[in-house]
CSV table of C-alpha atoms and ligand atoms in Angstrom, one decimal:
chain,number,residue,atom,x,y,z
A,1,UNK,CA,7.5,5.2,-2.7
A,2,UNK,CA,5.3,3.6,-0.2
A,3,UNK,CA,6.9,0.5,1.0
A,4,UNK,CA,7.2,-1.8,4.4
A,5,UNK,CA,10.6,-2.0,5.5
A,6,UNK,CA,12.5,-5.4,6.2
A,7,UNK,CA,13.3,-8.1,4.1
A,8,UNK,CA,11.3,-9.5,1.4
A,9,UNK,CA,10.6,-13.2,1.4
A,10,UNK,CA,9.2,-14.4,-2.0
A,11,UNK,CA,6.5,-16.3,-2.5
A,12,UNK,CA,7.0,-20.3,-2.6
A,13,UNK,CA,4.8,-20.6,-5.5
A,14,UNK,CA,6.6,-19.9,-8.6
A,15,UNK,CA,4.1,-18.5,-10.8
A,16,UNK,CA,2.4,-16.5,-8.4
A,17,UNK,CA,6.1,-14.5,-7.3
A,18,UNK,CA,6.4,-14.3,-10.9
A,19,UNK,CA,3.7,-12.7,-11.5
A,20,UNK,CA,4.1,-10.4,-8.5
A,21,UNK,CA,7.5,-9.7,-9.9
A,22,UNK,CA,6.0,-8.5,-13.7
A,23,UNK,CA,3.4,-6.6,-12.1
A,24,UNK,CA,5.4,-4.9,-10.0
A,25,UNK,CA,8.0,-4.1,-12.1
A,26,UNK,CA,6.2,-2.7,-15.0
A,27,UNK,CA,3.9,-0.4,-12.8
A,28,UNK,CA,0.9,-2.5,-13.5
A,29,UNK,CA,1.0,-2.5,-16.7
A,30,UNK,CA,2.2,-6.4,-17.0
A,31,UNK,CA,1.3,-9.2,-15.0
A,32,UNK,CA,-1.9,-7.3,-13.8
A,33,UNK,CA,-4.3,-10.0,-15.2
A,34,UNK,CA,-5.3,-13.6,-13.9
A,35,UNK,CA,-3.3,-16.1,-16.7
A,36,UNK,CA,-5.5,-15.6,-19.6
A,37,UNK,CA,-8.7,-14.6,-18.0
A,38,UNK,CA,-8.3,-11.4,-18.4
A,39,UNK,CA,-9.8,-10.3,-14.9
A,40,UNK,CA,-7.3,-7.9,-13.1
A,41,UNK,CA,-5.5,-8.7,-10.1
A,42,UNK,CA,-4.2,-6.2,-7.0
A,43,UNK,CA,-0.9,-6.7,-4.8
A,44,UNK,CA,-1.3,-7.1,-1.9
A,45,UNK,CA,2.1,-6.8,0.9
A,46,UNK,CA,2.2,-7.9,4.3
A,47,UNK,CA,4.2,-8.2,7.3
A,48,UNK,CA,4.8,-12.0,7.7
A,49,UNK,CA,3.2,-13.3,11.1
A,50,UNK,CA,5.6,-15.8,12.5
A,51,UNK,CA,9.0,-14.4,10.0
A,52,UNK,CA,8.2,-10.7,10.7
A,53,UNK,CA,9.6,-10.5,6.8
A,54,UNK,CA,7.9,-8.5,3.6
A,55,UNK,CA,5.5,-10.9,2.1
A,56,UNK,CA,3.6,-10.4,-1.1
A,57,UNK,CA,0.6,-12.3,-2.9
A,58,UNK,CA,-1.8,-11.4,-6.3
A,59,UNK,CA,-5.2,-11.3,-5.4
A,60,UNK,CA,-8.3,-10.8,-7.7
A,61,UNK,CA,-9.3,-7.6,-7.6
A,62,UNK,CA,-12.7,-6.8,-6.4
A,63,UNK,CA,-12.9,-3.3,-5.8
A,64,UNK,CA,-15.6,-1.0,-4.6
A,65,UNK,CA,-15.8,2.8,-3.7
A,66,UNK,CA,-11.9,2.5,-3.0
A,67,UNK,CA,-12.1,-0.3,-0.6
A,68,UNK,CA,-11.5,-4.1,-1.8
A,69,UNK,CA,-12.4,-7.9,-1.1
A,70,UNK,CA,-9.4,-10.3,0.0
A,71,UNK,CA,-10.9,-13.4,-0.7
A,72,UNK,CA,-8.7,-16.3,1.5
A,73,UNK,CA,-10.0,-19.2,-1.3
A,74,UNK,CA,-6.9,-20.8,-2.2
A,75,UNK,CA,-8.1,-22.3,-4.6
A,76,UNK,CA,-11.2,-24.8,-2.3
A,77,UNK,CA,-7.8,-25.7,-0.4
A,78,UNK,CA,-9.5,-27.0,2.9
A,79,UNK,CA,-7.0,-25.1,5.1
A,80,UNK,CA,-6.5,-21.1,4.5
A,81,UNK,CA,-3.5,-19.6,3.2
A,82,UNK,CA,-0.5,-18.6,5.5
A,83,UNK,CA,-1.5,-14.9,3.6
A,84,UNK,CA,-4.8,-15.1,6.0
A,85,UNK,CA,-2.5,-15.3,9.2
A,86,UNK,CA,-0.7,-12.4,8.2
A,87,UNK,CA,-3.2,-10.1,7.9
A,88,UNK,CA,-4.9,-10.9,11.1
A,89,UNK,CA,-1.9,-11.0,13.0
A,90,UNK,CA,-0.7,-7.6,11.3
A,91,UNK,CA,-3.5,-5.6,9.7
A,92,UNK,CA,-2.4,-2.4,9.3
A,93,UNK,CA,0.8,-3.0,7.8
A,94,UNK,CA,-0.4,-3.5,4.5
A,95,UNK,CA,-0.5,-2.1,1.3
A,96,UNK,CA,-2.3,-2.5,-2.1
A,97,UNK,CA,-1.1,-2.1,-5.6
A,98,UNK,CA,-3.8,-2.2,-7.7
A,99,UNK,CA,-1.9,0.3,-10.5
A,100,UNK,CA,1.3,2.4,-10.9
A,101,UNK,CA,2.5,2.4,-7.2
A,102,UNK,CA,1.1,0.5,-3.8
A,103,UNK,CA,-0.9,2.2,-1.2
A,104,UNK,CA,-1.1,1.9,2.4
A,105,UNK,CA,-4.8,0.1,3.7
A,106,UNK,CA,-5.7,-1.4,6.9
A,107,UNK,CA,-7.1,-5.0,6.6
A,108,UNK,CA,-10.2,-6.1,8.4
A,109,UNK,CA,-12.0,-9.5,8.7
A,110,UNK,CA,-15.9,-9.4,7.4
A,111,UNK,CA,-19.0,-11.4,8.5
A,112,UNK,CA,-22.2,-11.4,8.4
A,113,UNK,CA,-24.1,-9.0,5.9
A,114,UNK,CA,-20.5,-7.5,5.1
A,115,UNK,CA,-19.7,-10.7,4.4
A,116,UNK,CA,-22.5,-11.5,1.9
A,117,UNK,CA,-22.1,-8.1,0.4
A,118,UNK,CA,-18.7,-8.6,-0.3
A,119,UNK,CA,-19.1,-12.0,-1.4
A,120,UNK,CA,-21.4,-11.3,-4.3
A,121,UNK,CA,-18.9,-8.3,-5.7
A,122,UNK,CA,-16.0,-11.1,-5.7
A,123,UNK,CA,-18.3,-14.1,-7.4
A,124,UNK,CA,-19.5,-11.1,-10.2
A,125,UNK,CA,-15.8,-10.5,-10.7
A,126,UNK,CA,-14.5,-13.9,-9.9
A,127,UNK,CA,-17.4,-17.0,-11.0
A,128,UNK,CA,-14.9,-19.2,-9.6
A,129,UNK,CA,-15.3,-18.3,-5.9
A,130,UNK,CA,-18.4,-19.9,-6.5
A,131,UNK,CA,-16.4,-23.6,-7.4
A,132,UNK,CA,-13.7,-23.0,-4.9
A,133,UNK,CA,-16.7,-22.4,-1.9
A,134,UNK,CA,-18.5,-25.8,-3.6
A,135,UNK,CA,-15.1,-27.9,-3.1
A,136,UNK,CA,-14.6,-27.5,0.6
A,137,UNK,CA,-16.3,-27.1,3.8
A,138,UNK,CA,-13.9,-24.3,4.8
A,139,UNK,CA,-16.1,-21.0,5.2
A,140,UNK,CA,-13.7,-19.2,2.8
A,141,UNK,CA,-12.4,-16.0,4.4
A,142,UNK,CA,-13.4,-12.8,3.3
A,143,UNK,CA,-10.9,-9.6,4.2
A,144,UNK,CA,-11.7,-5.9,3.5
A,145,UNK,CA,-9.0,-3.8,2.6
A,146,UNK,CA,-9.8,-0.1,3.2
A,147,UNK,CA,-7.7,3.4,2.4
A,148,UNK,CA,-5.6,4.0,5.7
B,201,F42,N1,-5.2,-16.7,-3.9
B,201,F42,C1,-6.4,-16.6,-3.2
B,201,F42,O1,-6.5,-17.1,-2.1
B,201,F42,N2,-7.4,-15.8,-3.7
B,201,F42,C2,-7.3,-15.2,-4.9
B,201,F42,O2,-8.3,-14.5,-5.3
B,201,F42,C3,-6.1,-15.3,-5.6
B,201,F42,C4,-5.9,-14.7,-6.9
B,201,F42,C5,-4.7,-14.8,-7.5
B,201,F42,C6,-4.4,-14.2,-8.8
B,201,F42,C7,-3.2,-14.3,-9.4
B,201,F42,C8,-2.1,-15.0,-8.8
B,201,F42,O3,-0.9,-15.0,-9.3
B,201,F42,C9,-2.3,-15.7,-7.6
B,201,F42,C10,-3.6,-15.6,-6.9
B,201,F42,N3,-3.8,-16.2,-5.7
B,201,F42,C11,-5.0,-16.1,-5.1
B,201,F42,C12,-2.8,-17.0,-5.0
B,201,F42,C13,-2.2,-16.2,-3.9
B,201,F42,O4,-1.4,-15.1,-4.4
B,201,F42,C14,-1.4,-17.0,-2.9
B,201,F42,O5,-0.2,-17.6,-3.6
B,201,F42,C15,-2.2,-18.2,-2.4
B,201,F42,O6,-3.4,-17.7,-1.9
B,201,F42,C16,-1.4,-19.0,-1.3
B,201,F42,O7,-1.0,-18.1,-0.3
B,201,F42,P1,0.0,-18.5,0.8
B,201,F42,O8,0.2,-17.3,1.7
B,201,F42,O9,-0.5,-19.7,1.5
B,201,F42,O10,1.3,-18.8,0.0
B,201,F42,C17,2.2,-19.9,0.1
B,201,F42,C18,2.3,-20.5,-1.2
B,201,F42,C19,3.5,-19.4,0.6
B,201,F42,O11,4.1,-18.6,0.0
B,201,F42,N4,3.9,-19.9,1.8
B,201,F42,C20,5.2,-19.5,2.4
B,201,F42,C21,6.0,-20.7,2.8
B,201,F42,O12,7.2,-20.5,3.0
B,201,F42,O13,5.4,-21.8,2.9
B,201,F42,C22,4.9,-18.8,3.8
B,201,F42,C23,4.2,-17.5,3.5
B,201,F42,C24,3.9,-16.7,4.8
B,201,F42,O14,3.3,-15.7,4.6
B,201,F42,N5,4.4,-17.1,6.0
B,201,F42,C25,4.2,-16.3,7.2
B,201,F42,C26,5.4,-15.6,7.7
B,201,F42,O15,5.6,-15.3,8.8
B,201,F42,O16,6.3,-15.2,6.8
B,201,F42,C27,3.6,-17.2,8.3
B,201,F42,C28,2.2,-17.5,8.0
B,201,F42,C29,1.5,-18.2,9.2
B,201,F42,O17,0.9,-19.3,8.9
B,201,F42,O18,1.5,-17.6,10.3
């Protein structure tokens, strides 16, 4: 089973380690949609940036031609989530469930075109990108997540 080795800090947000926890332990099968959207989400584990511990979020998924959008929007937060750091600071220990078991990716920051490009994939999925971008004056991240 692909894994990152180390200790595995869950997330301080209840819902989402729960949900991290479901999807996981089901093989996808459970906890692999937003709340009651109904839009699938991916796993996405990291090596923590400052801890050097496993670190794990839910993401929507925005997948295309095996390669997919890590959209840093926290919700409009104006400051980007720790998750961000992480995968600057260590982008190619990373791995992406997005089904039965996680795969191993290397992480990459887009801009320009890229960025636009996978911008619009992640509104078509995700409308809500679309409020979150509205609500702050944070250029909301955009990460690229490709088959290592
Ligand atoms: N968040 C998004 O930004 N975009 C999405 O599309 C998205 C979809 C989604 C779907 C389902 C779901 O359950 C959650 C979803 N989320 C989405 C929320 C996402 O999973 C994260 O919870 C959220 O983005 C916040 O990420 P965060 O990394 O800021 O998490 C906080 C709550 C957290 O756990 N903080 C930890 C803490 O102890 O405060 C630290 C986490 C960490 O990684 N620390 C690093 C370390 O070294 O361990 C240091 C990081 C640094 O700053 O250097």
């Amino acid at each position: 089973m692909t894994e990152l080795a180390g200790e595995y800090i869950p997330s301080t947000s209840k819902w989402v380690r729960d949900q991290i926890e479901e999807y996981e332990s089901s093989g996808g099968t459970r906890g692999n949609l937003l709340l009651d959207t109904g839009i699938p989400v991916i796993i996405v584990t990291m090596r923590g940036a400052k801890s050097g511990a496993v670190r794990k979020i839910a993401l929507m998924r925005v997948e295309h031609e095996g390669s997919y959008a890590l959209v840093a929007s926290k919700g409009g937060a104006p400051d980007n989530p720790d998750w961000y750091h992480n995968l600057l600071a260590n982008p190619t220990e990373v791995l992406v469930q997005d089904g039965p078991a996680p795969f191993r990716v290397t992480v990459r920051e887009v801009d320009g075109a890229e960025y636009d490009e996978w911008w619009s994939r992640s509104a078509a999925v995700f409308p809500q990108y679309e409020t979150y971008r509205a609500k702050t004056d944070r250029r909301i991240p955009v990460l690229v997540a490709e088959p290592a």
